Amino acid sequence: MTTTVNTKNMNWLAKPETSTAEIPSFVGKKWQITSLALGSETDSFSDLLSNTPQSTRNEIIVFQPDGRLRGEYGKRHEQLFNWAYDDLSNVIQLFGDQEFETVTGLKILELTEETLRAVTKIYENGLSLSCIITLTALCQL
């Protein structure tokens, strides 16, 4: 699910706490994946979440204000990725410990107080697939 992206021409908020821009509304909330669909422009989308173990469906992610993405698994907490947001393209960029190496971009399709729905492209065996992820907010930190 990763894509290499040239980030030099993008307006990233790499560290939200040091930016003069407003912190995005998805920051600081506990989000849970409630829908995960995979498909292409010509095929219908299939629900991947129904085939995912219940323990995985109970996982929580938090976009922290310091630019880190934290995962919560019961009592276990761990840093998953770093994140940045481009408010011009409406894309959340996820990247590893070494900034902007190989990244995953999540294009926001819908953002409300309770819902974050985004799409990312997956390339597999020469096919371009879209993965639509819907997150539901559980609470504000």
XYZ file of N, CA, C and O in Angstrom:
564
model
N 0.808 -1.200 0.000
C 0.000 0.000 0.000
C 0.851 1.263 0.000
O 0.424 2.285 0.470
N 2.085 1.206 -0.473
C 2.925 2.387 -0.440
C 3.190 2.916 -1.837
O 3.198 2.183 -2.805
N 3.404 4.202 -1.902
C 3.687 4.877 -3.150
C 4.826 5.851 -2.905
O 4.849 6.524 -1.887
N 5.770 5.911 -3.818
C 6.839 6.892 -3.694
C 6.355 8.188 -4.325
O 5.868 8.197 -5.448
N 6.514 9.284 -3.596
C 5.980 10.568 -4.038
C 7.069 11.629 -3.945
O 7.831 11.662 -2.984
N 7.148 12.517 -4.935
C 8.047 13.658 -4.873
C 7.362 14.736 -4.043
O 6.345 15.283 -4.435
N 7.915 15.043 -2.889
C 7.266 15.977 -1.970
C 7.826 17.391 -2.053
O 7.378 18.269 -1.337
N 8.801 17.641 -2.914
C 9.446 18.957 -2.960
C 8.488 20.074 -3.357
O 8.650 21.202 -2.937
N 7.497 19.775 -4.195
C 6.582 20.812 -4.661
C 5.272 20.841 -3.884
O 4.317 21.448 -4.321
N 5.220 20.182 -2.741
C 3.986 20.127 -1.967
C 4.088 21.014 -0.733
O 5.157 21.238 -0.198
N 2.956 21.503 -0.280
C 2.881 22.410 0.851
C 2.587 21.622 2.123
O 1.511 21.667 2.664
N 3.567 20.856 2.611
C 3.341 19.968 3.750
C 3.410 20.701 5.075
O 4.258 21.560 5.281
N 2.546 20.318 5.961
C 2.646 20.734 7.357
C 3.331 19.566 8.061
O 2.695 18.700 8.628
N 4.651 19.507 7.990
C 5.388 18.344 8.482
C 5.336 18.247 10.001
O 5.314 17.171 10.563
N 5.358 19.360 10.655
C 5.273 19.378 12.117
C 4.184 20.372 12.505
O 4.427 21.570 12.615
N 2.954 19.891 12.671
C 1.830 20.807 12.901
C 2.027 21.785 14.043
O 1.562 22.905 13.982
N 2.765 21.378 15.096
C 2.892 22.264 16.248
C 3.773 23.469 15.952
O 3.730 24.453 16.660
N 4.578 23.426 14.869
C 5.434 24.555 14.545
C 4.914 25.352 13.363
O 5.475 26.361 13.001
N 3.845 24.899 12.753
C 3.291 25.567 11.590
C 2.380 26.715 12.012
O 1.758 26.681 13.064
N 2.309 27.705 11.143
C 1.379 28.798 11.420
C -0.027 28.443 10.942
O -0.977 29.127 11.262
N -0.130 27.376 10.182
C -1.439 26.942 9.697
C -2.246 26.308 10.823
O -1.696 25.835 11.814
N -3.546 26.302 10.645
C -4.445 25.689 11.619
C -4.249 24.174 11.636
O -4.083 23.545 10.602
N -4.252 23.591 12.816
C -4.112 22.144 12.935
C -5.384 21.500 12.401
O -6.485 21.896 12.759
N -5.236 20.502 11.517
C -6.415 19.858 10.926
C -7.331 19.247 11.983
O -6.885 18.809 13.042
N -8.621 19.175 11.676
C -9.612 18.716 12.655
C -9.507 17.223 12.969
O -10.076 16.778 13.959
N -8.793 16.440 12.172
C -8.644 15.013 12.473
C -7.579 14.749 13.528
O -7.470 13.639 14.041
N -6.819 15.763 13.905
C -5.728 15.608 14.876
C -6.282 15.519 16.297
O -7.197 16.246 16.664
N -5.726 14.593 17.078
C -6.063 14.488 18.492
C -7.306 13.681 18.796
O -7.733 13.616 19.947
N -7.884 13.057 17.812
C -9.058 12.213 18.039
C -8.645 10.756 17.971
O -7.705 10.399 17.277
N -9.383 9.912 18.676
C -9.204 8.471 18.562
C -10.089 7.993 17.423
O -11.300 8.192 17.459
N -9.468 7.384 16.399
C -10.176 6.925 15.218
C -10.151 5.408 15.149
O -9.138 4.787 15.454
N -11.248 4.835 14.710
C -11.342 3.387 14.522
C -11.795 3.118 13.085
O -12.699 3.791 12.577
N -11.145 2.146 12.430
C -11.537 1.800 11.064
C -12.894 1.099 11.110
O -13.062 0.094 11.777
N -13.865 1.664 10.386
C -15.207 1.063 10.349
C -15.554 0.538 8.962
O -16.558 -0.157 8.801
N -14.736 0.872 7.964
C -14.949 0.346 6.628
C -13.622 0.352 5.889
O -12.841 1.297 5.998
N -13.391 -0.719 5.133
C -12.168 -0.868 4.340
C -12.577 -1.565 3.047
O -12.941 -2.738 3.059
N -12.589 -0.823 1.946
C -13.072 -1.366 0.679
C -11.978 -1.281 -0.374
O -11.249 -0.287 -0.451
N -11.868 -2.320 -1.191
C -10.847 -2.391 -2.229
C -11.524 -2.647 -3.566
O -12.415 -3.499 -3.665
N -11.115 -1.895 -4.586
C -11.703 -2.091 -5.906
C -10.984 -1.258 -6.948
O -9.994 -0.583 -6.661
N -11.484 -1.298 -8.163
C -10.919 -0.504 -9.244
C -12.042 0.294 -9.892
O -13.214 0.121 -9.563
N -11.661 1.134 -10.840
C -12.671 1.963 -11.507
C -13.668 1.124 -12.300
O -14.802 1.527 -12.508
N -13.231 -0.050 -12.756
C -14.110 -0.886 -13.575
C -14.824 -1.967 -12.772
O -15.834 -2.496 -13.213
N -14.297 -2.324 -11.600
C -14.908 -3.367 -10.764
C -15.592 -2.740 -9.561
O -15.276 -1.636 -9.155
N -16.511 -3.491 -8.984
C -17.146 -3.013 -7.757
C -16.167 -3.196 -6.594
O -15.219 -3.961 -6.664
N -16.420 -2.484 -5.528
C -15.543 -2.537 -4.365
C -15.968 -3.696 -3.464
O -17.152 -3.967 -3.302
N -14.981 -4.360 -2.875
C -15.282 -5.443 -1.942
C -14.862 -5.025 -0.538
O -13.872 -4.319 -0.358
N -15.625 -5.461 0.445
C -15.382 -5.124 1.840
C -14.287 -6.020 2.400
O -14.440 -7.237 2.448
N -13.169 -5.419 2.786
C -12.068 -6.178 3.370
C -12.212 -6.318 4.881
O -11.645 -7.221 5.471
N -12.972 -5.426 5.491
C -13.080 -5.425 6.945
C -13.787 -6.663 7.471
O -13.446 -7.162 8.541
N -14.739 -7.185 6.726
C -15.459 -8.369 7.200
C -14.544 -9.595 7.298
O -14.840 -10.522 8.040
N -13.432 -9.585 6.570
C -12.476 -10.697 6.622
C -11.323 -10.434 7.586
O -10.378 -11.207 7.642
N -11.401 -9.345 8.329
C -10.348 -8.964 9.265
C -10.707 -9.449 10.660
O -11.860 -9.337 11.073
N -9.737 -9.977 11.417
C -10.026 -10.435 12.786
C -10.602 -9.311 13.660
O -10.247 -8.143 13.496
N -11.472 -9.670 14.581
C -12.115 -8.695 15.470
C -11.084 -7.869 16.233
O -11.268 -6.676 16.428
N -9.987 -8.497 16.662
C -8.964 -7.766 17.416
C -8.386 -6.626 16.580
O -8.116 -5.544 17.092
N -8.225 -6.844 15.290
C -7.717 -5.800 14.404
C -8.748 -4.696 14.240
O -8.413 -3.516 14.205
N -10.020 -5.056 14.160
C -11.081 -4.051 13.998
C -11.221 -3.167 15.239
O -11.784 -2.086 15.155
N -10.737 -3.623 16.377
C -10.825 -2.842 17.616
C -9.639 -1.899 17.798
O -9.593 -1.153 18.767
N -8.679 -1.925 16.891
C -7.509 -1.065 17.011
C -7.899 0.398 16.801
O -8.818 0.714 16.055
N -7.175 1.275 17.473
C -7.422 2.712 17.432
C -6.178 3.396 16.876
O -5.058 2.986 17.179
N -6.365 4.435 16.066
C -5.237 5.250 15.649
C -5.490 6.698 16.039
O -6.632 7.154 16.109
N -4.391 7.409 16.329
C -4.465 8.801 16.747
C -3.422 9.598 15.970
O -2.237 9.266 16.008
N -3.861 10.632 15.265
C -2.941 11.576 14.638
C -2.556 12.570 15.724
O -3.342 13.441 16.085
N -1.357 12.427 16.263
C -0.924 13.288 17.362
C -0.456 14.643 16.822
O 0.056 14.736 15.701
N -0.597 15.714 17.614
C -0.201 17.050 17.172
C 1.292 17.182 16.837
O 1.671 18.086 16.114
N 2.120 16.274 17.338
C 3.561 16.360 17.067
C 3.960 15.690 15.752
O 5.140 15.546 15.454
N 2.982 15.274 14.937
C 3.289 14.676 13.646
C 3.518 13.175 13.695
O 4.023 12.586 12.755
N 3.113 12.538 14.768
C 3.241 11.082 14.872
C 1.862 10.434 14.822
O 0.894 10.998 15.307
N 1.809 9.254 14.246
C 0.586 8.466 14.208
C 0.754 7.333 15.199
O 1.672 6.521 15.072
N -0.110 7.319 16.210
C -0.002 6.325 17.278
C -1.106 5.292 17.125
O -2.238 5.614 16.792
N -0.757 4.038 17.394
C -1.732 2.963 17.394
C -1.982 2.495 18.817
O -1.066 2.444 19.629
N -3.226 2.185 19.126
C -3.595 1.658 20.444
C -4.245 0.300 20.243
O -5.209 0.167 19.499
N -3.687 -0.686 20.902
C -4.170 -2.064 20.805
C -4.414 -2.553 22.223
O -3.504 -3.051 22.863
N -5.607 -2.348 22.722
C -5.879 -2.674 24.119
C -5.060 -1.754 25.009
O -5.153 -0.543 24.920
N -4.195 -2.319 25.833
C -3.351 -1.510 26.716
C -2.016 -1.147 26.073
O -1.240 -0.408 26.634
N -1.746 -1.683 24.882
C -0.489 -1.437 24.189
C -0.605 -0.221 23.284
O -1.566 -0.079 22.537
N 0.378 0.672 23.355
C 0.433 1.849 22.503
C 1.768 1.827 21.769
O 2.794 1.535 22.357
N 1.758 2.140 20.478
C 3.006 2.203 19.739
C 2.911 3.218 18.615
O 1.826 3.502 18.110
N 4.068 3.783 18.242
C 4.089 4.712 17.122
C 4.102 3.899 15.843
O 4.905 2.994 15.669
N 3.179 4.217 14.941
C 3.081 3.503 13.672
C 3.879 4.215 12.582
O 4.678 3.609 11.893
N 3.625 5.489 12.398
C 4.244 6.284 11.346
C 4.369 7.719 11.837
O 3.877 8.079 12.895
N 4.982 8.546 10.998
C 4.895 9.987 11.125
C 3.871 10.423 10.075
O 3.591 9.688 9.131
N 3.314 11.609 10.251
C 2.332 12.083 9.288
C 2.563 13.557 9.001
O 3.169 14.283 9.781
N 2.080 13.973 7.849
C 2.076 15.374 7.438
C 0.783 15.591 6.660
O 0.191 14.638 6.149
N 0.355 16.826 6.579
C -0.902 17.133 5.894
C -0.672 18.261 4.901
O -0.053 19.275 5.227
N -1.158 18.090 3.693
C -1.119 19.123 2.676
C -2.534 19.666 2.521
O -3.403 18.984 1.980
N -2.761 20.871 3.023
C -4.107 21.427 2.995
C -4.524 21.876 1.591
O -5.708 22.031 1.324
N -3.593 22.033 0.674
C -3.946 22.407 -0.700
C -4.495 21.215 -1.485
O -5.465 21.352 -2.226
N -3.872 20.046 -1.306
C -4.343 18.858 -2.029
C -5.244 17.978 -1.170
O -5.797 17.003 -1.662
N -5.371 18.306 0.119
C -6.211 17.558 1.050
C -5.722 16.115 1.209
O -6.516 15.175 1.193
N -4.391 15.954 1.331
C -3.764 14.644 1.438
C -3.017 14.534 2.771
O -2.267 15.432 3.139
N -3.253 13.402 3.460
C -2.468 13.061 4.650
C -1.355 12.146 4.152
O -1.619 11.133 3.502
N -0.120 12.512 4.423
C 1.026 11.724 3.998
C 1.563 10.957 5.201
O 1.771 11.539 6.266
N 1.742 9.651 5.074
C 2.317 8.818 6.122
C 3.710 8.415 5.685
O 3.913 8.013 4.541
N 4.686 8.505 6.605
C 6.050 8.149 6.264
C 6.747 7.557 7.473
O 6.316 7.745 8.612
N 7.835 6.848 7.215
C 8.577 6.156 8.272
C 9.471 7.083 9.058
O 9.329 8.302 9.022
N 10.433 6.496 9.769
C 11.325 7.271 10.634
C 12.219 8.232 9.857
O 12.564 9.278 10.353
N 12.611 7.861 8.654
C 13.421 8.752 7.836
C 12.476 9.531 6.944
O 11.882 8.979 6.036
N 12.344 10.820 7.211
C 11.320 11.650 6.565
C 11.263 11.470 5.053
O 12.269 11.512 4.367
N 10.085 11.294 4.559
C 9.750 11.265 3.143
C 10.517 10.211 2.351
O 10.833 10.407 1.199
N 10.840 9.060 2.952
C 11.453 7.973 2.187
C 10.391 7.340 1.302
O 10.140 7.778 0.204
N 9.731 6.306 1.750
C 8.602 5.717 1.036
C 7.359 6.076 1.827
O 7.308 5.869 3.028
N 6.374 6.628 1.166
C 5.218 7.172 1.878
C 3.916 6.626 1.319
O 3.856 6.112 0.216
N 2.893 6.742 2.105
C 1.538 6.418 1.686
C 0.723 7.689 1.769
O 0.744 8.365 2.793
N 0.030 8.027 0.715
C -0.806 9.215 0.705
C -2.267 8.832 0.835
O -2.736 7.920 0.163
N -2.964 9.503 1.735
C -4.396 9.286 1.929
C -5.130 10.556 1.496
O -5.067 11.577 2.172
N -5.795 10.500 0.364
C -6.570 11.640 -0.132
C -7.901 11.668 0.605
O -8.681 10.710 0.548
N -8.166 12.746 1.344
C -9.398 12.849 2.123
C -10.583 13.077 1.185
O -10.598 14.009 0.391
N -11.573 12.196 1.299
C -12.807 12.298 0.527
C -13.908 12.980 1.338
O -14.752 13.681 0.794
N -13.903 12.733 2.657
C -14.916 13.291 3.557
C -14.286 13.468 4.927
O -13.599 12.581 5.425
N -14.521 14.628 5.526
C -14.028 14.882 6.879
C -15.076 15.666 7.641
O -15.419 16.795 7.293
N -15.656 15.011 8.663
C -16.607 15.656 9.563
C -16.082 15.462 10.983
O -15.022 14.875 11.184
N -16.818 15.909 11.958
C -16.417 15.704 13.358
C -16.348 14.224 13.705
O -15.564 13.827 14.554
N -17.154 13.395 13.052
C -17.243 11.982 13.403
C -16.692 11.028 12.353
O -16.522 9.844 12.631
N -16.406 11.513 11.132
C -16.008 10.623 10.044
C -14.805 11.172 9.289
O -14.760 12.367 8.971
N -13.863 10.284 9.010
C -12.735 10.571 8.132
C -12.714 9.459 7.089
O -12.549 8.290 7.423
N -12.974 9.834 5.845
C -12.978 8.858 4.759
C -11.920 9.291 3.761
O -11.896 10.451 3.328
N -11.017 8.344 3.421
C -9.900 8.664 2.537
C -9.647 7.518 1.572
O -10.065 6.385 1.809
N -8.944 7.825 0.505
C -8.611 6.813 -0.501
C -7.100 6.818 -0.726
O -6.451 7.852 -0.643
N -6.554 5.646 -0.959
C -5.159 5.498 -1.339
C -5.095 4.541 -2.511
O -5.983 3.713 -2.694
N -4.084 4.694 -3.326
C -3.893 3.816 -4.488
C -2.949 2.686 -4.116
O -1.975 2.877 -3.402
N -3.266 1.503 -4.623
C -2.437 0.319 -4.440
C -2.133 -0.226 -5.826
O -3.037 -0.325 -6.667
N -0.890 -0.549 -6.058
C -0.497 -1.120 -7.343
C -0.070 -2.552 -7.110
O 0.871 -2.813 -6.366
N -0.790 -3.487 -7.728
C -0.518 -4.908 -7.528
C -0.619 -5.639 -8.855
O -1.649 -5.564 -9.533
N 0.459 -6.340 -9.223
C 0.502 -7.118 -10.476
C 0.088 -6.288 -11.689
O -0.669 -6.741 -12.545
N 0.558 -5.040 -11.736
C 0.247 -4.176 -12.861
C -1.124 -3.536 -12.819
O -1.488 -2.779 -13.710
N -1.910 -3.840 -11.803
C -3.247 -3.265 -11.662
C -3.219 -2.094 -10.691
O -2.522 -2.125 -9.680
N -4.005 -1.096 -10.978
C -4.179 0.029 -10.074
C -5.495 -0.163 -9.325
O -6.559 -0.214 -9.940
N -5.404 -0.300 -8.025
C -6.591 -0.471 -7.191
C -6.723 0.710 -6.238
O -5.742 1.334 -5.866
N -7.951 0.989 -5.834
C -8.202 2.014 -4.826
C -8.651 1.342 -3.544
O -9.451 0.412 -3.570
N -8.118 1.824 -2.440
C -8.529 1.347 -1.126
C -9.178 2.526 -0.413
O -8.524 3.544 -0.163
N -10.464 2.398 -0.121
C -11.199 3.454 0.578
C -11.324 3.060 2.042
O -11.873 2.007 2.363
N -10.807 3.921 2.900
C -10.778 3.675 4.337
C -11.718 4.663 5.011
O -11.636 5.870 4.764
N -12.619 4.153 5.838
C -13.494 5.016 6.618
C -13.156 4.836 8.087
O -13.139 3.707 8.594
N -12.881 5.956 8.749
C -12.581 5.961 10.185
C -13.700 6.693 10.900
O -14.217 7.689 10.394
N -14.061 6.199 12.076
C -15.066 6.857 12.906
C -14.402 7.352 14.185
O -13.643 6.601 14.814
N -14.690 8.582 14.565
C -14.112 9.168 15.769
C -14.795 8.596 17.008
O -16.022 8.584 17.081
N -13.987 8.125 17.942
C -14.523 7.603 19.192
C -14.582 8.684 20.261
O -15.521 8.766 21.019
N -13.525 9.523 20.321
C -13.511 10.608 21.294
C -12.353 11.538 21.002
O -11.424 11.191 20.301
N -12.405 12.746 21.551
C -11.333 13.731 21.451
C -10.405 13.531 22.627
O -10.860 13.292 23.745
N -9.095 13.590 22.379
C -8.129 13.434 23.484
C -8.054 14.689 24.310
O -8.313 15.756 23.876
